[in-house]
Structure formats: C-alpha cells, structure tokens
Coordinates of C-alpha atoms in Angstrom, one line a residue:
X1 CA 0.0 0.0 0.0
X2 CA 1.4 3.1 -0.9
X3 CA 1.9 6.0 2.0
X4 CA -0.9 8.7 2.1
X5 CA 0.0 12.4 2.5
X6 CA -2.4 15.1 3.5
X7 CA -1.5 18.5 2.0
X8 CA -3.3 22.4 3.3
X9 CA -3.2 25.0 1.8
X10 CA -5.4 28.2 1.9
X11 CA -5.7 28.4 -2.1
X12 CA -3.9 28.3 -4.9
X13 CA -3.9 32.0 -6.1
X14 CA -0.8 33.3 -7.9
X15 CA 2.1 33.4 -5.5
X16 CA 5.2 32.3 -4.5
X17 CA 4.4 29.7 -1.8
X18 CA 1.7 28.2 -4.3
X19 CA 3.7 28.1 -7.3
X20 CA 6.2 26.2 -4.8
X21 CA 3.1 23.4 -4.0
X22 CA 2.2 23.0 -7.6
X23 CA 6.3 22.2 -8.1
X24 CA 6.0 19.7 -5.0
X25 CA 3.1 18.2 -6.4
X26 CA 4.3 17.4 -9.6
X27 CA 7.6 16.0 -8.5
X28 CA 6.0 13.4 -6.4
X29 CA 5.7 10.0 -7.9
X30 CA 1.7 8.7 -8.1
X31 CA 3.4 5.1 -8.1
X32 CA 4.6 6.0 -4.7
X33 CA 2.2 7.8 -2.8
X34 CA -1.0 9.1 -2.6
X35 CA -2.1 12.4 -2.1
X36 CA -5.1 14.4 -1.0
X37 CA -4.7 18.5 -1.3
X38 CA -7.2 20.2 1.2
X39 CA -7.3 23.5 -0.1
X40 CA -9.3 25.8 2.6
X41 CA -10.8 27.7 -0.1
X42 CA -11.1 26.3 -3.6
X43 CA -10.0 29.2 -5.6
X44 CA -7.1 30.4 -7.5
X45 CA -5.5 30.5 -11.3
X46 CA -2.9 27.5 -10.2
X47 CA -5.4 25.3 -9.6
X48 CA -5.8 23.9 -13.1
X49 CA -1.9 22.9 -12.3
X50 CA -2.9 20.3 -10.0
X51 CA -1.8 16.9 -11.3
X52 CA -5.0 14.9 -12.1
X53 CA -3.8 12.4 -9.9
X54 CA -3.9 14.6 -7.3
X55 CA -6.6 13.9 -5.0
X56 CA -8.8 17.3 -4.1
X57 CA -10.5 16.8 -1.2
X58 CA -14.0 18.8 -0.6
X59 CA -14.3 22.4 0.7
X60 CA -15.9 22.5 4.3
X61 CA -17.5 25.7 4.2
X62 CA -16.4 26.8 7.7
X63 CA -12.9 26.6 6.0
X64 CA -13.7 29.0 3.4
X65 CA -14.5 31.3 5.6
X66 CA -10.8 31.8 7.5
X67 CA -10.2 34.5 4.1
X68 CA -13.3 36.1 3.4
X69 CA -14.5 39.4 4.7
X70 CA -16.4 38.4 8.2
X71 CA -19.7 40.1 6.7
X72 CA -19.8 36.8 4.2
X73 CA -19.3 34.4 7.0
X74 CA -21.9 35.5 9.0
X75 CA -23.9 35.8 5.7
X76 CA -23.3 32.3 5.1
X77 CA -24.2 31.0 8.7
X78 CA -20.3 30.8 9.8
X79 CA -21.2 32.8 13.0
X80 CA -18.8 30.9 15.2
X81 CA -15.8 31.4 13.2
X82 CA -17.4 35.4 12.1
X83 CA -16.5 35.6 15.9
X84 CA -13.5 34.2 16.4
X85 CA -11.9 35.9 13.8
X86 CA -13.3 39.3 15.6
X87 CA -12.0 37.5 19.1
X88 CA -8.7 37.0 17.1
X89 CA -8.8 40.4 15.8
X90 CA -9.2 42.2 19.1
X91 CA -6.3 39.9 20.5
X92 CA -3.8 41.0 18.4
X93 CA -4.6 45.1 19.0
X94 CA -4.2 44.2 22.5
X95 CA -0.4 42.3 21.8
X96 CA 0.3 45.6 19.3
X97 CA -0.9 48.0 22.2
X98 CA 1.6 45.9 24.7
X99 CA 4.6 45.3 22.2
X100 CA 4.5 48.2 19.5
X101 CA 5.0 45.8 16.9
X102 CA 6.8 47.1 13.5
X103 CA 4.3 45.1 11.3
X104 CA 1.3 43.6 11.4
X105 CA 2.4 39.7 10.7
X106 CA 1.7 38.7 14.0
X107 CA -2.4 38.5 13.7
X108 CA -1.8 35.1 11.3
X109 CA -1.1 33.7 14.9
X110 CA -4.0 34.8 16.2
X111 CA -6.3 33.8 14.1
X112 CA -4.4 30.3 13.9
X113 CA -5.0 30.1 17.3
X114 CA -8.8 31.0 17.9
X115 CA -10.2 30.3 14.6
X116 CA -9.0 26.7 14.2
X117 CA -10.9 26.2 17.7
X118 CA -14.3 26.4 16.1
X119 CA -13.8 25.0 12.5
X120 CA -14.6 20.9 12.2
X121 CA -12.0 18.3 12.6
X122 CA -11.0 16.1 9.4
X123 CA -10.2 13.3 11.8
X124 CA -13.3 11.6 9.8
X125 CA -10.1 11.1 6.7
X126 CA -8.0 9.0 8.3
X127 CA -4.6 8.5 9.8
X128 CA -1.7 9.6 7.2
X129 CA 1.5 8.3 7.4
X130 CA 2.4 12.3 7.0
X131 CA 0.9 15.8 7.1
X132 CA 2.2 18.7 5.7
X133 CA 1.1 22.4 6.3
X134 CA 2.6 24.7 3.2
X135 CA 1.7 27.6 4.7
X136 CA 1.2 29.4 7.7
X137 CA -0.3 29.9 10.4
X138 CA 0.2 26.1 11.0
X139 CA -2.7 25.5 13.6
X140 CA -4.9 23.2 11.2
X141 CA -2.8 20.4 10.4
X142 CA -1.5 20.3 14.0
X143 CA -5.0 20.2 15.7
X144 CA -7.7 18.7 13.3
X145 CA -5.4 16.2 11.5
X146 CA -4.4 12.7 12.0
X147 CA -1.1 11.2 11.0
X148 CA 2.0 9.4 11.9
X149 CA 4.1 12.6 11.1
X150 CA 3.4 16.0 10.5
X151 CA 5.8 18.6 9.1
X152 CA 5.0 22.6 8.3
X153 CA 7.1 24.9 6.4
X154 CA 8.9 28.2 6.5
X155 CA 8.4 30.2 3.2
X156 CA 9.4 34.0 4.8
X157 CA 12.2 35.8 6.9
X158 CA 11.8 35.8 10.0
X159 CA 14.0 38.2 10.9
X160 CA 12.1 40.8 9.1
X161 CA 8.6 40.4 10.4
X162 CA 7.0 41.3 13.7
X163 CA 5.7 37.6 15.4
X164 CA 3.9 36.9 19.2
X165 CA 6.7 33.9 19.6
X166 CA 4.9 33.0 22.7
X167 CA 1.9 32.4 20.8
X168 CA 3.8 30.5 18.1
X169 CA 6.0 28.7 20.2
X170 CA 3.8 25.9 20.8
X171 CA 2.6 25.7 17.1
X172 CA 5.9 25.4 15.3
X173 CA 6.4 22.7 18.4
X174 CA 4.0 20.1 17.8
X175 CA 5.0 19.4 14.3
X176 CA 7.7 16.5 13.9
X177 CA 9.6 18.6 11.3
X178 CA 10.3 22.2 10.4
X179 CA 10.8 22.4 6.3
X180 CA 12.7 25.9 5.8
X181 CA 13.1 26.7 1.6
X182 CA 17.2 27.8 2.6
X183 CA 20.2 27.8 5.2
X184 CA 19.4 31.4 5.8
X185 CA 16.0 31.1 6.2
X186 CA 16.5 28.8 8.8
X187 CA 19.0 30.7 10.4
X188 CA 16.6 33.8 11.0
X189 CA 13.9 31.6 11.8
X190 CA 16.4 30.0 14.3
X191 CA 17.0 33.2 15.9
X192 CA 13.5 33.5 16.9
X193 CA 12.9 30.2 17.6
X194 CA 16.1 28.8 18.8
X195 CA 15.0 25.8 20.7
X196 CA 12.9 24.3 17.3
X197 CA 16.8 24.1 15.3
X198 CA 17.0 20.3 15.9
X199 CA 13.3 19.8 13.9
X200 CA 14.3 21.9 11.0
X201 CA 15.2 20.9 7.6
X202 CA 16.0 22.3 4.5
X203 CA 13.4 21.9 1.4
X204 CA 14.2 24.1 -1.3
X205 CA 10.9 24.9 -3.6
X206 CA 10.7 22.2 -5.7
X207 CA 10.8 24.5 -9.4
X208 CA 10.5 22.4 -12.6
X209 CA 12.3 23.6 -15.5
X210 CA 10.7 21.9 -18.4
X211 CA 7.1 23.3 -16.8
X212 CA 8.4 26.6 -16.7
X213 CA 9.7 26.9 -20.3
X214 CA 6.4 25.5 -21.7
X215 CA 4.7 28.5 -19.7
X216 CA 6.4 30.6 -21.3
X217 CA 6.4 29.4 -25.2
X218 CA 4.9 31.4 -27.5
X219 CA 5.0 34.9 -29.1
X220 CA 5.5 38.0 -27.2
X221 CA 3.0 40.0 -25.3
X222 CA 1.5 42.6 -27.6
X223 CA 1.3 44.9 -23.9
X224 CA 5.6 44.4 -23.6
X225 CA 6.7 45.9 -26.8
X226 CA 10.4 46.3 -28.0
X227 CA 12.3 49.0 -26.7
X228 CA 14.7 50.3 -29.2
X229 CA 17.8 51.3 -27.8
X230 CA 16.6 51.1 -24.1
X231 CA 16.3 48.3 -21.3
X232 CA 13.3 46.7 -20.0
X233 CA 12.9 46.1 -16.7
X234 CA 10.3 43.7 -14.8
X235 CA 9.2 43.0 -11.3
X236 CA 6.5 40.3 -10.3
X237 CA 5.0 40.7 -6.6
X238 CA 1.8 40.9 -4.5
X239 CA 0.8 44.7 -3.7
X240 CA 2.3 44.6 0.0
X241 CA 4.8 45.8 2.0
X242 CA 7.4 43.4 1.7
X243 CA 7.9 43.7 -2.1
X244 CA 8.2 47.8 -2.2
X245 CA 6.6 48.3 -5.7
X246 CA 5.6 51.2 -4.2
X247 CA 9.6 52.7 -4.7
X248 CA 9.9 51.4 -8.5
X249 CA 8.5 54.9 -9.4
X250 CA 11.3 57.1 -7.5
X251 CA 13.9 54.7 -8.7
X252 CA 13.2 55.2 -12.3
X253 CA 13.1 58.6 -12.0
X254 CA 16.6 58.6 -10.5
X255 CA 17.8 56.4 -13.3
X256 CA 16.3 58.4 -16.1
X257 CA 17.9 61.5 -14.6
X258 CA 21.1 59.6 -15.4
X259 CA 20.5 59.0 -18.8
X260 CA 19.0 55.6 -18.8
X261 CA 16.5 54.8 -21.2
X262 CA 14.0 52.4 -20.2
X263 CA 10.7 50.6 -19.2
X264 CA 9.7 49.1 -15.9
X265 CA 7.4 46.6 -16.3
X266 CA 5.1 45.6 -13.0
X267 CA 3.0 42.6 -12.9
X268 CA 1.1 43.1 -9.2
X269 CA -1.7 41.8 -7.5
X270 CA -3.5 41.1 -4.5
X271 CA -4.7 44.5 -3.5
X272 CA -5.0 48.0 -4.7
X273 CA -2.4 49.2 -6.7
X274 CA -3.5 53.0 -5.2
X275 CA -0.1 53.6 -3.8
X276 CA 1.9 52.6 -6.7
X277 CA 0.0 54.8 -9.4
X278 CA 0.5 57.7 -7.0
X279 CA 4.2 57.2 -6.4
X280 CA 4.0 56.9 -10.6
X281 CA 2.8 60.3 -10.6
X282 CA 4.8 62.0 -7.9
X283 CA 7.5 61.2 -9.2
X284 CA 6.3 61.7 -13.7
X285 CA 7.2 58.7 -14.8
X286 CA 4.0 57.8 -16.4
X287 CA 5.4 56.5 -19.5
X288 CA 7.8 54.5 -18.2
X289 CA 6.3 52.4 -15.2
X290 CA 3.5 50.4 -16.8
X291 CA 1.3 48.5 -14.8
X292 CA -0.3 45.3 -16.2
X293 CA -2.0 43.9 -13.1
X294 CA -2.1 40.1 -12.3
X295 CA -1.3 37.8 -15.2
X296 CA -2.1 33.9 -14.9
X297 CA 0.7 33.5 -16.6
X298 CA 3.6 35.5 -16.5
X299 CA 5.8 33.8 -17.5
X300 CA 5.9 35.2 -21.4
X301 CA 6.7 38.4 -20.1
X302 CA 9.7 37.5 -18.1
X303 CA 10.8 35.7 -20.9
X304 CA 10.5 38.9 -23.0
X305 CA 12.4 41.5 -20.5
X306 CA 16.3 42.5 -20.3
X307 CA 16.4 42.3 -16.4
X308 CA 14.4 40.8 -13.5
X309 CA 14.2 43.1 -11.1
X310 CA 13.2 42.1 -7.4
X311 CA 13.2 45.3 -5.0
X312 CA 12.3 43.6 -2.0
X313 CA 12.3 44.6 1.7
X314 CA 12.8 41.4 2.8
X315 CA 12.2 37.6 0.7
X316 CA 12.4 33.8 2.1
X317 CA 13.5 32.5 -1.1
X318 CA 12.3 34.2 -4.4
X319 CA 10.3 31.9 -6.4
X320 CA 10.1 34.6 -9.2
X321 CA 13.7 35.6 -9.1
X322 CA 14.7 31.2 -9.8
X323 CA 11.8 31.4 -12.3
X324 CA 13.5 34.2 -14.3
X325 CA 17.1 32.6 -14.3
X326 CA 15.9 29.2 -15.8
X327 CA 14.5 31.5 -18.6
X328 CA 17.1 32.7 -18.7
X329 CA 17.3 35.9 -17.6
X330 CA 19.9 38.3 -15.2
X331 CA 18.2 39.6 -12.1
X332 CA 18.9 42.4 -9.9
X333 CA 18.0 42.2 -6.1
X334 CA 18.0 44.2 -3.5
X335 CA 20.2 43.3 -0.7
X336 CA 18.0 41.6 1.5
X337 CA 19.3 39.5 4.1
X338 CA 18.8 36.0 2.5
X339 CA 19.6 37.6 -1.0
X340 CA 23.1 35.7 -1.1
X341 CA 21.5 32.3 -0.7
X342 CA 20.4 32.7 -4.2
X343 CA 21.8 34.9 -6.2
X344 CA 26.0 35.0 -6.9
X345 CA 26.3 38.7 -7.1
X346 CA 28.2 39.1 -10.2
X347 CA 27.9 35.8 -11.4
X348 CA 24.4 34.8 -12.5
X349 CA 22.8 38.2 -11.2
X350 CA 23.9 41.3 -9.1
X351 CA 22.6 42.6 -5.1
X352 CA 22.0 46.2 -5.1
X353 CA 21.8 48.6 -1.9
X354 CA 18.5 49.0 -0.2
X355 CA 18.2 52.5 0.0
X356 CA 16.7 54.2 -2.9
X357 CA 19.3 56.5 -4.0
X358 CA 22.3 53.8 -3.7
X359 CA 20.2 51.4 -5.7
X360 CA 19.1 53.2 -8.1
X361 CA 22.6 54.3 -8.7
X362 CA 23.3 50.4 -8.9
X363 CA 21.3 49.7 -11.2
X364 CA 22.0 52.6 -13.5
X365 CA 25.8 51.2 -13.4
X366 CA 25.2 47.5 -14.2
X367 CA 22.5 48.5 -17.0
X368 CA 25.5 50.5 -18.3
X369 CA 27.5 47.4 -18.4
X370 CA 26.5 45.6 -21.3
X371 CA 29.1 43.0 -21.0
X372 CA 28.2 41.9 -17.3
X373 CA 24.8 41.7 -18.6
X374 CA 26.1 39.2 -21.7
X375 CA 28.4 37.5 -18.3
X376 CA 25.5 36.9 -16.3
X377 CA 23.0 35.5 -19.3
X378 CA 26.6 32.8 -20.6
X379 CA 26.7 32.0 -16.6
X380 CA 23.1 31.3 -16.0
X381 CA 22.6 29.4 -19.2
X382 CA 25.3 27.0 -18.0
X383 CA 23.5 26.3 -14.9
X384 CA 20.7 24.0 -14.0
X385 CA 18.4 25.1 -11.8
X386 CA 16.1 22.9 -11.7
X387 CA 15.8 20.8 -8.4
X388 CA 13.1 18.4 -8.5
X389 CA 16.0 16.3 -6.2
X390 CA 14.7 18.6 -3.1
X391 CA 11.6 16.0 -3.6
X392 CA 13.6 12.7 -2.3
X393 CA 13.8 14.4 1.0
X394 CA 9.7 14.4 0.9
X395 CA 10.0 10.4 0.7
X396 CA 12.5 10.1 3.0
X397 CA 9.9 11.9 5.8
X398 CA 7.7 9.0 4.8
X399 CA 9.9 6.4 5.4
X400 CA 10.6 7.8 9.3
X401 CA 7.1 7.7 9.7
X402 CA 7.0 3.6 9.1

C-alpha cells in the first residue's frame, strides 16, 4: 500500500508559496504515494496545475471562511468562526498596544490560534503516514489532522517580520519537522525560535524547469513591446509591503535622470495598486512604469524583458527571481538579508543597496554594463536550476514515519 500524504493550503492563487506546491506536487511519484490536497478555499488560477492524480479533497464551508471578509461568513451561517476571527482580531490590538509591533504579521497567529478552535475536525479522513502544512499559520494540520508525522514549512524571513513567539512557540512545536526553503531562512527563523533548530530541515521549492519553459512558449506579449535602444525592466510581486513596488516609481526617475533609457514593467496583485500609481505620478514617470495587473501566466513576459528586477524589503526565497534565471534571464535584487542564498552577485545576477538613492545608482551602473549583462546570461545558461531532487527528502519523511 502506498503512504498517504495530506497536503493544506489556503488556495492556490498566484504566489510564490503556491507556485512552490504546484512544483512539489508534480515532483511526487503517483506510483509512490498518494495524495489528497485540502485546499481551505477552492480558488485560484494555479489550480488547473494540479496533477490529475492529485486527489482534491471537498471544501468544508467553515474553511472557506478563515479568508473572506467576516460580513460573508456571517452571511453564510459561519457565526462561530465570524466571531472568532473578531475574538482573534481584538487579540492582536491588544499584543500591538503591549509590544509596538513594526508590522502587522503577527495577527496570522491569532487567528491560527482562535479560529482553528471552532472550524470541524478532518479526523473523519483518516490516519496519514504524513501531514504537511505549506503555509502558515500552522494551527490546522497540528489540531484537526491525524497522521504518523506532520511537518510545516517556513516560506518568509523571520528576521524581518514582527511575530507573538509566545503564541507561536507551541505551534511550530507540535509538528515532527520544520521544512525551511534555505540555510538562511533557517538561520533567522532559528534566531527567533532557537530551541525548534534540531526539527528543522531544508526543502528548497521544488521548481520544474521543463514546466516553466512550456509557460512561457509562445510569441511576445503585444502589452511588452520592444524597446529600441533602451532596457526593459520587470518585477512580479503581490501589492504589499514586503515587495516595495511602491519605490519602483522614484527609482526610475533617478535612473532616467542619469541618462537611462527604459521601461519598468510591473505585474502586481493582491490588493489595490493606489499607492503605486500615486508614487508613478509624484515622481512623472507615467510612460515608463507600466502596470499590467495580475497575469495567470507570467511567464511570457519575463521571458521577453532585459532584467528581472526584485526590489524587496525582505524575501524567504524568491520563487520569481529562480523562475527568471531558468528563462534565462539576469536579475537584480535588492540586498536583503537572504539575498546571497540565491543569487551569486556578479555571477548569475547582481545585489543592489537598499536604500533608494544607492540602488538606483546600482542599477544605473550595471544597466550600463553591457558585457556583465552578456556574463550573467553565458553564466546562467550553463546552470541548471532545476531541483526536483529537493523531492527525495519528501519520501525520505515517509519512510521515518513507518
């Protein structure tokens, strides 16, 4: 009999951490295990990605109502879990009022904590010889599923987000295993949890080549056009805080003020893009930061730009900036404390400064370059990126579990 997994996730929108499943999922072997995906809310453009031997287990209605706006749940009859996520709500403003947090990350914990109270258990399933929670907060899996072994994962840096350890503490805990995506995402992680080092383990996201270049086949986008005699630029993120799309505008200015010809290409989503198309007027470059909004697939557009640009604050591991160097492409990042563990600055892409000025006077210097540019593109088209590998550490899990 081959082992059963149990996968959660909250849905399989476009994202870094989903994109990441969707490798997982279609690295495992259906000869040598069996898999049921609970997604908490059956939604998203990845979903048709799903391997058809992938079992998809029902939505439970409580479940997709963890997201939603809390008017919906009590629409649809979810009053229990309309509360707790209030209950969960005020909990946090009381931690913020004690602590002064510097972001708001730490309300994922409290809603782990007092939503997963009222929402039904899946013990009715079955035992699994593993469990694995892909995203966070990690309070499901550990409380309302059974199996042998249960492992969560670390997709973010730690050392850049605001988190209640206390509240966490016993969460990350409970599970046997700890899957962190790099060495320095553990090592942040580590610092805030030091006693969990001995259950962590490094699972890079699983990326598949192959599936990428077929993604991106195809002719150009008629909304990327040529730029004759200029570079173009493109960045892929959610609308939030950690990816500062927000500073794309005032960067561009600063590089067109030094004589760089160019377009900045932003594919966003998951929000309003408010802030960005103000900054693009503040700042008058209108005509050269072009939003396109969310794109189900991208990945014809990163195959059509000069440079992949990721201006983060702060990543785990970069799905999109390992998606544009097996097309291909050189990337510029900012230098964010786990930007080393995947890009070799001057090899197959280069780490700018942070602060706007500096980077902007960065990137005006390596889009000068043109021969570090032809370096980096005859480096990364020697390398192999593709890691599907990562997924023999996923069986080896199982085989603990016996």
């Amino acid at each position: 009999m081959r082992p059963r997994i149990f996968i959660n996730i909250h849905y399989l929108e476009i994202g870094g951490a989903e994109s990441s499943l969707i490798g997982l999922l279609q690295a495992l072997d259906p000869e040598r295990v069996e898999v049921e995906l609970f997604l908490n809310d059956h939604r998203g453009e990845m979903m048709k990605y799903i391997p058809q031997w992938v079992k998809v287990l029902p939505e439970c209605k409580e479940y997709t109502m963890i997201e939603r706006p809390v008017a919906e749940a009590v629409k649809a009859g979810c009053l229990r879990v309309a509360a707790a996520r209030l209950w969960a709500k005020l909990r946090f403003r009381l931690y913020a009022m004690r602590k002064r947090p510097s972001d708001g990350s730490a309300i994922f914990g409290y809603v782990g904590k007092y939503v997963t109270r009222v929402l039904p258990s899946l013990a009715r399933l079955g035992e699994y010889d593993l469990a694995v929670s892909f995203v966070a907060p990690h309070d499901i899996v550990l409380d309302k599923v059974r199996a042998k072994k249960k492992i969560c994962w670390i997709h973010t840096d730690y050392s850049r987000i605001d988190v209640d350890a206390a509240l966490e503490l016993p969460v990350w805990s409970g599970y046997d295993y700890i899957a962190s995506i790099s060495d320095d995402v553990t090592r942040c992680f580590c610092q805030v949890f030091p006693s969990l080092r001995e259950k962590t383990v490094v699972i890079e996201n699983i990326l598949s080549p192959a599936f990428i270049r077929s993604r991106a086949a195809g002719p150009r986008p008629d909304d990327m056009p040529p730029l004759e005699g200029g570079a173009i630029l493109l960045t892929i993120g959610r609308y939030s805080y950690p990816k500062r799309l927000e500073d794309i505008p005032s960067i561009c200015r600063r590089l067109r003020e030094r004589g760089i010809a160019l377009k900045w290409y932003i594919i966003g989503y998951g929000g309003s893009d408010g802030h960005i198309r103000a900054a693009i007027s503040r700042e008058g470059v209108e005509d050269a930061v072009i939003l396109l909004g969310k794109k189900e697939n991208p990945y014809p557009y990163v195959a059509s730009c000069d440079w992949y640009v990721q201006p983060s604050r702060y990543e785990g591991k970069s799905v999109c900036v390992r998606e544009a160097q097996i097309l291909g492409k050189p990337v510029i990042v900012t230098a964010y404390p786990t930007a080393a563990s995947q890009v070799r600055d001057g090899v197959d892409g280069v780490i700018v400064p942070m602060a706007t000025d500096a980077c902007a006077e960065a990137v005006c210097e390596v889009l000068r370059n043109t021969a570090l540019r032809d370096d980096l593109a005859g480096n990364i088209a020697r390398c192999d990126y593709g890691n599907e590998g990562e997924i023999d550490k996923i069986y080896a899990l199982i085989k603990r579990a016996d």
